[in-house]
Coordinates of C-alpha atoms and ligand atoms in Angstrom, one line a residue:
M209 CA -51.0 161.6 -242.8
A210 CA -50.1 165.2 -241.8
W211 CA -46.5 164.3 -241.5
A212 CA -46.2 162.9 -245.0
D213 CA -48.4 165.5 -246.6
S214 CA -46.3 168.4 -245.4
R215 CA -44.7 170.1 -248.4
D216 CA -41.8 171.5 -246.5
E217 CA -41.0 168.1 -245.0
H218 CA -41.3 166.6 -248.4
A219 CA -38.9 169.1 -250.0
R220 CA -36.4 168.6 -247.1
L221 CA -36.4 164.9 -247.5
A222 CA -36.2 164.9 -251.3
A223 CA -33.1 167.2 -251.0
D224 CA -31.4 165.1 -248.4
P225 CA -27.6 165.3 -249.2
R226 CA -27.1 161.6 -248.4
D227 CA -29.7 160.5 -250.9
R228 CA -31.4 158.3 -248.5
F229 CA -34.9 159.3 -249.6
R230 CA -37.0 158.8 -252.6
V231 CA -40.5 159.9 -253.2
S232 CA -43.3 157.4 -254.1
G233 CA -46.5 158.4 -255.8
L234 CA -48.4 155.4 -254.5
D235 CA -52.1 155.8 -254.4
G236 CA -51.7 159.3 -255.9
T237 CA -50.2 160.6 -252.7
L238 CA -46.6 161.7 -252.3
F239 CA -44.8 160.0 -249.4
P240 CA -41.2 160.2 -248.5
V241 CA -39.9 156.7 -248.5
M242 CA -36.7 156.2 -246.7
K243 CA -34.1 154.2 -248.6
L244 CA -32.5 152.7 -245.7
R245 CA -28.8 152.0 -245.2
H246 CA -27.1 149.7 -242.7
W247 CA -25.1 151.4 -240.0
I248 CA -21.9 149.3 -239.8
G249 CA -18.5 150.3 -238.3
G250 CA -19.4 154.0 -238.4
E251 CA -20.5 154.0 -242.1
W252 CA -23.8 154.0 -243.9
R253 CA -23.8 151.0 -246.3
A254 CA -26.3 150.5 -249.1
G255 CA -28.4 147.3 -248.9
S256 CA -28.2 144.4 -251.3
S257 CA -30.0 144.7 -254.6
G258 CA -32.9 142.4 -255.6
H259 CA -36.0 141.7 -253.6
E260 CA -36.8 144.6 -251.3
L261 CA -38.0 144.5 -247.7
R262 CA -40.5 147.3 -247.0
S263 CA -42.2 148.6 -243.9
L264 CA -45.7 149.8 -244.4
N265 CA -47.9 152.3 -242.5
P266 CA -50.6 150.2 -240.8
S267 CA -53.0 153.2 -240.9
D268 CA -52.6 153.1 -244.7
P269 CA -50.6 150.3 -246.1
S270 CA -50.2 152.1 -249.4
D271 CA -47.8 154.4 -247.6
V272 CA -44.4 152.7 -247.9
V273 CA -42.4 154.0 -244.9
S274 CA -38.9 152.5 -245.6
A275 CA -37.2 150.0 -247.9
I276 CA -34.0 148.1 -248.2
G277 CA -32.7 144.8 -249.8
A278 CA -34.3 141.9 -248.0
D279 CA -31.2 139.7 -247.4
G280 CA -28.9 141.4 -245.0
A281 CA -26.9 138.2 -244.1
D282 CA -23.6 139.5 -245.4
E283 CA -24.2 142.9 -243.6
A284 CA -25.0 141.1 -240.4
R285 CA -21.7 139.2 -240.5
A286 CA -19.8 142.4 -241.4
A287 CA -21.5 144.2 -238.5
A288 CA -20.5 141.4 -236.1
Q289 CA -16.9 141.8 -237.3
A290 CA -17.1 145.6 -236.8
A291 CA -18.4 145.1 -233.3
A292 CA -15.6 142.7 -232.5
E293 CA -13.0 145.2 -233.8
A294 CA -14.5 148.0 -231.7
F295 CA -14.8 145.8 -228.5
G296 CA -11.2 146.2 -227.3
G297 CA -11.3 150.0 -227.3
W298 CA -14.8 150.2 -225.8
R299 CA -14.3 147.8 -223.0
S300 CA -11.1 149.5 -221.9
M301 CA -12.6 153.0 -222.1
A302 CA -13.2 154.5 -218.6
A303 CA -16.8 153.7 -217.5
A304 CA -17.3 157.4 -216.7
A305 CA -16.5 158.2 -220.4
R306 CA -19.0 155.5 -221.6
A307 CA -21.6 157.1 -219.2
L308 CA -21.0 160.5 -220.8
L309 CA -21.6 159.1 -224.3
L310 CA -24.8 157.4 -223.2
N311 CA -26.0 160.7 -221.7
S312 CA -25.2 162.3 -225.0
W313 CA -27.2 159.7 -226.8
A314 CA -30.1 160.5 -224.4
D315 CA -29.7 164.2 -225.4
A316 CA -29.8 163.3 -229.1
V317 CA -32.9 161.2 -228.7
A318 CA -34.6 164.0 -226.6
S319 CA -33.7 166.6 -229.2
R320 CA -35.6 164.6 -231.9
D321 CA -38.4 163.3 -229.7
E322 CA -41.4 164.4 -231.7
E323 CA -39.9 163.2 -235.0
M324 CA -39.2 159.8 -233.4
A325 CA -42.7 159.6 -231.8
R326 CA -44.3 160.4 -235.2
T327 CA -42.2 157.9 -236.9
I328 CA -43.3 155.2 -234.4
T329 CA -46.9 156.2 -235.1
R330 CA -46.5 156.1 -238.8
E331 CA -44.5 152.9 -239.0
V332 CA -46.2 150.6 -236.4
G333 CA -49.5 152.5 -235.8
K334 CA -48.9 153.2 -232.1
P335 CA -51.2 156.0 -230.9
I336 CA -49.2 159.2 -230.7
S337 CA -49.6 159.7 -227.0
E338 CA -48.1 156.3 -226.3
A339 CA -45.4 156.8 -228.9
R340 CA -44.3 160.0 -227.1
G341 CA -44.2 158.0 -223.9
E342 CA -42.0 155.4 -225.5
V343 CA -39.5 158.0 -226.7
G344 CA -39.5 159.5 -223.2
R345 CA -38.8 156.1 -221.8
C346 CA -35.8 155.7 -224.1
V347 CA -34.3 158.9 -222.8
A348 CA -34.9 157.7 -219.2
L349 CA -33.4 154.3 -219.9
L350 CA -30.2 155.8 -221.4
R351 CA -29.8 158.1 -218.5
Y352 CA -30.4 155.3 -216.0
Y353 CA -27.8 153.1 -217.7
A354 CA -25.3 156.0 -217.9
G355 CA -25.6 156.0 -214.1
E356 CA -25.3 152.2 -213.8
A357 CA -22.1 152.3 -215.8
V358 CA -20.2 153.8 -212.8
R359 CA -21.7 151.6 -210.0
P360 CA -19.7 148.8 -208.3
M361 CA -18.8 146.0 -210.7
G362 CA -18.1 143.3 -208.0
E363 CA -17.7 142.7 -204.3
V364 CA -15.0 141.8 -201.9
I365 CA -15.2 138.2 -200.6
P366 CA -13.4 137.1 -197.4
G367 CA -10.4 134.8 -198.3
Q368 CA -9.3 131.7 -196.5
A369 CA -5.8 133.1 -195.9
S370 CA -5.3 136.3 -194.0
A371 CA -3.1 138.2 -196.4
M372 CA -5.3 137.8 -199.3
L373 CA -7.6 140.0 -201.3
Q374 CA -10.5 138.1 -202.9
Y375 CA -13.1 139.7 -205.0
S376 CA -15.6 139.2 -207.8
L377 CA -15.1 141.3 -210.9
R378 CA -17.9 141.8 -213.4
Q379 CA -16.6 142.3 -216.9
P380 CA -18.2 142.8 -220.3
V381 CA -19.0 139.6 -222.3
G382 CA -18.2 140.8 -225.8
P383 CA -19.9 141.6 -229.1
T384 CA -23.6 141.4 -228.5
A385 CA -26.5 140.6 -230.9
L386 CA -29.9 142.2 -230.2
I387 CA -32.9 140.8 -232.1
T388 CA -36.0 142.8 -231.5
P389 CA -39.7 143.0 -232.3
W390 CA -41.7 145.8 -233.9
N391 CA -44.1 146.7 -231.1
F392 CA -41.7 148.8 -229.0
P393 CA -39.5 149.8 -231.9
V394 CA -37.2 152.2 -230.0
A395 CA -37.7 151.2 -226.3
I396 CA -36.8 147.5 -226.6
P397 CA -33.6 148.1 -228.6
I398 CA -32.6 150.8 -226.1
W399 CA -33.4 148.7 -223.0
K400 CA -31.0 146.1 -224.4
A401 CA -28.3 148.4 -226.0
G402 CA -28.2 150.7 -222.9
P403 CA -26.9 148.1 -220.4
A404 CA -24.9 146.3 -223.1
L405 CA -22.9 149.4 -223.9
A406 CA -22.8 150.8 -220.3
F407 CA -21.0 147.6 -219.1
G408 CA -18.5 147.6 -222.0
N409 CA -20.0 145.3 -224.7
T410 CA -20.4 146.3 -228.3
V411 CA -23.7 145.9 -230.1
V412 CA -25.3 144.8 -233.4
L413 CA -29.0 145.4 -233.6
K414 CA -31.1 143.5 -236.1
A415 CA -34.3 145.4 -236.1
A416 CA -37.7 144.0 -236.9
E417 CA -38.8 144.2 -240.5
Q418 CA -41.9 146.2 -239.7
S419 CA -40.1 149.0 -237.8
M420 CA -36.9 149.6 -239.8
L421 CA -37.1 153.4 -240.0
C422 CA -37.4 153.6 -236.2
A423 CA -34.2 151.6 -235.8
S424 CA -32.5 153.8 -238.4
L425 CA -33.3 156.8 -236.2
L426 CA -31.6 155.1 -233.3
A427 CA -28.5 154.7 -235.5
E428 CA -28.6 158.4 -236.5
T429 CA -28.9 159.5 -232.9
A430 CA -26.1 157.3 -231.8
Q431 CA -24.0 158.8 -234.6
E432 CA -25.0 162.3 -233.5
A433 CA -24.0 161.5 -229.9
G434 CA -20.5 160.5 -231.0
L435 CA -20.5 156.8 -230.2
P436 CA -17.2 155.4 -231.6
A437 CA -17.3 153.5 -234.9
G438 CA -18.4 149.9 -234.5
V439 CA -19.7 150.2 -231.0
F440 CA -23.4 150.3 -232.0
N441 CA -24.3 148.9 -235.4
V442 CA -27.7 148.4 -237.0
V443 CA -28.6 146.0 -239.8
F444 CA -31.8 145.3 -241.6
G445 CA -33.1 142.2 -243.3
S446 CA -35.4 139.3 -242.7
G447 CA -35.2 137.2 -239.6
E448 CA -34.3 134.0 -241.5
T449 CA -31.4 135.7 -243.3
A450 CA -30.0 138.6 -241.4
G451 CA -31.3 137.5 -238.0
A452 CA -30.0 134.0 -238.3
A453 CA -26.6 135.1 -239.7
L454 CA -26.1 137.5 -236.8
V455 CA -27.0 135.0 -234.1
E456 CA -24.6 132.5 -235.7
A457 CA -21.7 134.9 -236.4
P458 CA -18.6 133.5 -234.6
E459 CA -17.7 136.9 -233.2
I460 CA -21.0 137.2 -231.2
R461 CA -20.7 136.2 -227.5
L462 CA -24.0 137.3 -226.2
V463 CA -27.6 137.3 -227.7
S464 CA -30.6 139.1 -226.3
F465 CA -33.9 138.3 -228.2
T466 CA -37.4 139.6 -227.7
G467 CA -40.2 138.3 -229.9
S468 CA -42.4 135.3 -230.5
E469 CA -42.0 132.0 -228.7
A470 CA -41.5 130.2 -232.0
V471 CA -38.5 132.3 -233.1
G472 CA -37.1 132.6 -229.6
S473 CA -36.9 128.8 -229.4
I474 CA -34.8 128.8 -232.6
V475 CA -32.5 131.5 -231.3
A476 CA -32.1 129.7 -227.9
E477 CA -31.3 126.4 -229.6
S478 CA -28.6 127.9 -231.8
C479 CA -27.0 129.7 -228.8
A480 CA -27.2 126.7 -226.5
R481 CA -25.5 124.5 -229.2
R482 CA -22.5 126.9 -229.3
N483 CA -22.6 127.8 -225.6
V484 CA -23.3 131.5 -226.4
K485 CA -24.9 133.3 -223.4
Y486 CA -28.5 134.3 -224.3
Q487 CA -31.8 135.5 -223.1
T488 CA -35.2 135.1 -224.8
E489 CA -38.1 137.3 -223.9
M490 CA -41.2 135.9 -225.5
G491 CA -45.0 135.9 -225.5
G492 CA -47.7 136.0 -222.9
K493 CA -51.4 135.1 -222.2
N494 CA -51.7 137.6 -219.4
V495 CA -54.6 137.4 -217.0
A496 CA -56.5 139.9 -214.8
I497 CA -58.5 138.5 -211.9
V498 CA -61.3 140.5 -210.5
L499 CA -62.7 139.6 -207.0
A500 CA -66.1 140.5 -205.7
D501 CA -64.7 143.0 -203.2
A502 CA -62.8 145.0 -205.8
D503 CA -63.5 148.6 -206.9
L504 CA -65.3 147.4 -210.0
D505 CA -65.3 150.7 -211.8
R506 CA -61.6 151.2 -211.4
A507 CA -60.9 147.6 -212.3
A508 CA -63.0 147.9 -215.5
T509 CA -61.1 151.0 -216.6
L510 CA -57.7 149.4 -216.0
V511 CA -58.6 146.0 -217.5
A512 CA -60.0 147.7 -220.6
G513 CA -56.9 149.8 -221.1
G514 CA -54.5 146.9 -220.3
A515 CA -56.2 144.8 -222.9
M516 CA -57.0 147.2 -225.7
R517 CA -54.6 150.1 -225.8
F518 CA -52.3 150.0 -228.8
A519 CA -54.7 147.3 -230.1
G520 CA -53.5 144.8 -227.5
Q521 CA -50.1 144.5 -229.2
K522 CA -48.0 144.5 -226.0
C523 CA -46.4 141.3 -224.7
T524 CA -47.9 142.3 -221.3
A525 CA -51.4 143.1 -222.7
T526 CA -54.3 141.5 -220.8
S527 CA -55.9 138.8 -222.9
R528 CA -57.9 136.9 -220.3
V529 CA -60.1 138.4 -217.5
V530 CA -61.3 136.0 -214.8
V531 CA -64.1 137.4 -212.6
E532 CA -65.7 136.1 -209.4
K533 CA -69.1 134.8 -210.3
S534 CA -71.1 136.9 -207.9
V535 CA -70.1 140.1 -209.7
A536 CA -69.6 138.7 -213.2
A537 CA -72.7 140.3 -214.7
A538 CA -72.2 143.7 -213.1
F539 CA -68.5 143.7 -214.0
S540 CA -69.0 142.6 -217.6
A541 CA -71.4 145.5 -218.2
K542 CA -68.9 148.0 -216.7
L543 CA -66.1 146.4 -218.8
V544 CA -68.1 146.7 -222.0
S545 CA -68.7 150.4 -221.4
A546 CA -65.0 151.0 -220.5
I547 CA -63.9 149.3 -223.7
E548 CA -66.4 151.2 -225.8
R549 CA -65.1 154.5 -224.2
L550 CA -61.6 153.9 -225.6
E551 CA -61.2 155.7 -228.9
L552 CA -60.5 153.6 -231.9
G553 CA -59.0 156.3 -234.1
P554 CA -56.3 157.5 -236.4
S555 CA -53.1 156.9 -234.5
D556 CA -51.8 160.5 -235.0
R557 CA -54.9 161.9 -233.1
D558 CA -53.9 162.8 -229.5
S559 CA -57.0 161.2 -228.0
A560 CA -56.7 157.9 -229.9
A561 CA -56.2 154.9 -227.6
I562 CA -56.4 152.0 -230.1
G563 CA -54.8 152.2 -233.5
P564 CA -54.6 149.6 -236.3
V565 CA -52.9 146.2 -236.0
I566 CA -49.5 145.8 -237.5
E567 CA -50.2 144.0 -240.8
Q568 CA -52.8 142.3 -242.9
S569 CA -51.9 138.8 -241.7
A570 CA -52.5 140.0 -238.1
L571 CA -55.9 141.3 -239.1
D572 CA -56.8 138.0 -240.9
R573 CA -55.6 136.0 -237.9
L574 CA -57.8 138.0 -235.5
R575 CA -60.9 137.8 -237.8
T576 CA -60.5 134.0 -238.1
A577 CA -60.0 133.5 -234.4
V578 CA -63.0 135.6 -233.4
S579 CA -65.4 134.5 -236.1
S580 CA -64.7 130.8 -235.5
S581 CA -65.0 131.1 -231.7
A582 CA -68.0 129.5 -230.0
G583 CA -68.1 132.2 -227.4
E584 CA -70.6 135.0 -226.9
L585 CA -69.5 138.3 -228.4
L586 CA -70.1 141.1 -225.7
T587 CA -68.6 143.9 -227.8
G588 CA -66.5 144.4 -231.0
G589 CA -66.2 141.6 -233.5
F590 CA -64.8 140.8 -236.8
D591 CA -66.8 143.2 -239.1
P592 CA -64.5 145.5 -241.1
V593 CA -64.1 149.0 -239.8
D594 CA -65.5 151.6 -242.3
G595 CA -65.7 155.3 -242.7
A596 CA -62.6 157.4 -242.1
L597 CA -60.6 154.4 -240.9
A598 CA -61.4 152.1 -243.8
K599 CA -57.9 152.3 -245.3
G600 CA -56.2 151.1 -242.1
L601 CA -55.8 147.7 -240.5
Y602 CA -58.3 148.2 -237.7
F603 CA -59.9 145.5 -235.6
K604 CA -62.6 146.6 -233.2
P605 CA -61.8 146.0 -229.5
T606 CA -63.5 142.7 -228.7
L607 CA -64.7 141.0 -225.6
V608 CA -65.8 137.3 -225.8
A609 CA -67.4 135.3 -222.9
G610 CA -68.6 131.7 -222.4
L611 CA -65.4 130.1 -223.8
A612 CA -64.1 126.6 -223.0
R613 CA -61.0 126.7 -220.9
D614 CA -59.0 125.0 -223.7
S615 CA -60.5 127.2 -226.5
E616 CA -58.2 129.2 -228.8
L617 CA -59.2 132.6 -227.3
M618 CA -58.4 131.3 -223.8
T619 CA -55.0 129.7 -224.6
R620 CA -53.3 131.2 -227.7
E621 CA -51.5 134.6 -227.7
L622 CA -53.4 136.5 -230.4
F623 CA -51.5 139.8 -230.1
G624 CA -54.6 141.9 -230.8
P625 CA -57.5 143.7 -229.1
V626 CA -59.3 140.6 -228.1
L627 CA -60.1 139.8 -224.5
A628 CA -61.5 136.5 -223.2
F629 CA -63.9 136.7 -220.3
A630 CA -64.2 133.8 -217.8
E631 CA -65.9 133.3 -214.4
A632 CA -64.6 131.6 -211.3
A633 CA -66.3 130.6 -208.0
D634 CA -63.5 132.0 -205.9
L635 CA -59.8 133.0 -205.8
D636 CA -58.7 129.4 -205.8
E637 CA -60.5 128.6 -209.0
A638 CA -59.4 131.9 -210.5
L639 CA -55.8 131.0 -209.8
S640 CA -56.2 127.6 -211.3
I641 CA -57.6 129.1 -214.6
A642 CA -55.0 131.9 -214.5
N643 CA -52.1 129.4 -214.3
D644 CA -53.5 127.0 -216.9
T645 CA -51.3 128.4 -219.7
P646 CA -47.8 127.6 -220.9
Y647 CA -47.0 131.3 -220.5
G648 CA -46.2 133.3 -217.4
L649 CA -45.4 136.9 -218.2
S650 CA -47.7 139.3 -216.5
A651 CA -50.8 139.2 -214.2
S652 CA -53.0 141.4 -212.1
L653 CA -55.5 141.0 -209.3
F654 CA -58.2 143.5 -208.3
T655 CA -59.2 143.2 -204.6
R656 CA -59.4 145.2 -201.4
D657 CA -58.4 142.2 -199.3
I658 CA -54.8 142.0 -198.3
G659 CA -55.1 138.2 -197.6
S660 CA -56.3 137.5 -201.1
A661 CA -53.5 139.8 -202.5
L662 CA -50.8 137.9 -200.6
K663 CA -52.1 134.5 -201.6
Y664 CA -52.2 135.6 -205.3
V665 CA -48.7 137.0 -205.2
D666 CA -47.5 133.7 -203.8
R667 CA -49.3 131.4 -206.2
I668 CA -49.6 133.2 -209.5
E669 CA -47.2 131.9 -212.1
A670 CA -45.9 135.1 -213.7
G671 CA -42.8 137.2 -213.7
M672 CA -44.6 140.6 -213.5
V673 CA -47.3 140.6 -210.8
R674 CA -49.6 143.6 -210.0
V675 CA -52.4 144.2 -207.5
N676 CA -54.9 146.8 -208.4
G677 CA -52.9 147.8 -211.5
D678 CA -53.1 146.8 -215.2
T679 CA -50.8 144.1 -216.6
T680 CA -48.9 146.4 -218.9
G681 CA -45.8 148.6 -218.4
V682 CA -42.9 148.5 -216.1
D683 CA -40.6 151.1 -214.6
P684 CA -37.3 151.4 -216.5
H685 CA -35.3 150.6 -213.3
A686 CA -37.3 147.5 -212.3
P687 CA -36.6 143.9 -213.5
F688 CA -38.7 142.8 -216.4
G689 CA -39.4 139.3 -217.7
G690 CA -41.5 136.1 -217.5
V691 CA -41.6 132.5 -216.3
K692 CA -42.5 129.2 -218.0
R693 CA -42.5 129.7 -221.8
S694 CA -42.5 133.5 -221.6
G695 CA -38.7 133.7 -221.3
S696 CA -35.4 132.0 -220.6
H697 CA -35.7 132.7 -216.9
S698 CA -33.3 135.7 -216.8
R699 CA -34.6 139.3 -216.4
E700 CA -34.0 142.5 -218.3
Q701 CA -33.7 146.0 -217.0
G702 CA -32.9 147.3 -213.5
P703 CA -30.2 145.5 -211.5
S704 CA -30.9 142.3 -213.5
A705 CA -29.4 143.8 -216.7
R706 CA -26.0 143.9 -215.0
E707 CA -26.1 140.2 -214.4
F708 CA -26.9 139.4 -218.1
Y709 CA -24.6 141.8 -219.8
T710 CA -21.5 141.0 -217.7
E711 CA -19.7 137.8 -216.6
I712 CA -17.9 137.2 -213.3
K713 CA -14.2 136.7 -212.8
T714 CA -13.3 135.6 -209.2
V715 CA -10.0 137.1 -208.3
Q716 CA -7.5 136.1 -205.5
I717 CA -4.5 138.3 -204.8
Q718 CA -1.9 137.2 -202.2
G719 CA 1.2 139.2 -201.2
Ligands
LIG54 P1 -41.0 137.7 -234.1 O1 -40.6 136.6 -233.3 O2 -41.7 137.4 -235.4 O3 -39.7 138.6 -234.6 C1 -38.9 139.1 -233.6 C2 -37.5 139.3 -234.3 O4 -36.9 138.1 -234.6 C3 -37.6 140.1 -235.6 O5 -36.5 141.0 -235.6 C4 -37.4 139.0 -236.7 O6 -36.8 139.5 -237.8 C5 -36.4 138.1 -235.9 N1 -36.3 136.7 -236.5 C6 -37.3 136.0 -237.1 N2 -36.8 134.8 -237.4 C7 -35.5 134.7 -237.0 C8 -34.5 133.7 -237.0 N3 -34.7 132.5 -237.6 N4 -33.3 134.0 -236.4 C9 -33.1 135.2 -235.8 N5 -34.0 136.2 -235.8 C10 -35.2 135.9 -236.4 O7 -41.9 138.7 -233.2 P2 -42.7 140.0 -233.6 O8 -43.9 139.6 -234.4 O9 -41.8 141.0 -234.1 O10 -43.2 140.5 -232.1 C11 -44.3 140.0 -231.5 C12 -44.0 139.0 -230.4 O11 -43.0 139.5 -229.5 C13 -45.2 138.6 -229.5 O12 -45.1 137.2 -229.3 C14 -44.9 139.3 -228.2 O13 -45.5 138.7 -227.0 C15 -43.4 139.3 -228.2 N6 -42.9 140.3 -227.3 C16 -42.3 139.9 -226.1 C17 -41.8 140.9 -225.2 C18 -41.2 140.5 -223.9 O14 -40.5 141.3 -223.3 N7 -41.5 139.3 -223.4 C19 -41.9 142.3 -225.6 C20 -42.4 142.6 -226.8 C21 -42.9 141.6 -227.7

């Protein structure tokens, strides 16, 4: 990639005074491989020796992006201790001072925005235009939570006696563990760390194995912004070692997890056993319903983008589309051409919409699911991508019709660019298909009829509900989360973040 090939960049990294880089000659190409360090208590600490964890560039897996010792459990425990030591000072700092520091963090991220966007693209294969949007969102989130830090933290409640002041007081909970996935490698850590810190908690982030360099840049920018030592810590390691050790560290009072349902259930169980406050944000099998009266061209464009951009690797990506029978043939033709218009291309090209999938196991899983499906392939498929993209982990955007309601493509979250197409007689049947899933994260309906829209909003089982919009994305200041097995029934972002990252003290004062 251009970034890695640049001689100047290469020389700069090789001469890094902190010796955090080495140069690999894999595949005959020189790449800067970042030797990561944990960021604990305001110090960069070397990882454990032995087996190494590596993040690889999905556009060319011979490009090793970053590396560190795989264990990380001792470092996770040390980081929890550092967060506990820093908690007293941070919680008693004036909220306005915390807000200034969050704004400085936003400035530090903004000043390195292109570097961060390119790192996202290199490390997780996100198309560069979306990666730039993700960094911009981080800046917006940090500024939003800087503002939230100085808003009211309780309310006055009338007392039973006359000479009494009674009020609720929201206070920080304590050292907080953040366990995050790779697909929004900077935005998800920030939409958790922002409110946690704004309201006076300290944080340990255990970043996903596939996006470690992105998380390291968050630590660097937090350091540049002058966050006090121990307030924001970042550790690396596998989920089973570092992740589990962090969740179970006795200092941790609050856990926010985003990732798969399987891991979320383990985290939830561990927290519930010890009565640690937690939230889990997990998978989805998100649906778009298209009614006969919809603007079919607009719907086709939005459904194609919602399903395929970033290779469908968003928790809110559309993976099922249910179309009213009378327009099914016309809509499927429009949808196929909208999908085929999206550019499957090198992620660092501005026009690319669909990059590679994250790792070989994801590619294998998609190939098996599509090749063993009994459905009719309308576009895409499991053939390897060749030519200029042959080195990368690309899977062609795929649309499959004629599937049984209980088939794998209709029920399982595949987390890739695969969309299942179903038909329904009317809105009632479409809603019945839409709700026939254990998940309930995001949904959209395309119609011009207000009555249909209102009925759908009332009956759809999802936390994020759109009419005439795609299933992905949310404003940083709006609540985000799912129902059923998509989450633990709390919400992130917006005003909901204050509820999760604080606890209420009810105060009565009498003269
Ligand atoms: P994952 O569950 O495999 O990993 C998530 C994190 O959990 C990683 O940091 C991992 O190291 C850690 N982990 C693994 N085992 C652990 C353990 N035993 N204890 C503690 N931590 C452990 O998920 P992923 O593959 O990184 O991400 C994809 C999944 O995330 C998809 O299911 C997607 O739908 C979901 N997701 C959900 C949302 C949402 O807001 N609902 C957003 C993005 C992604």
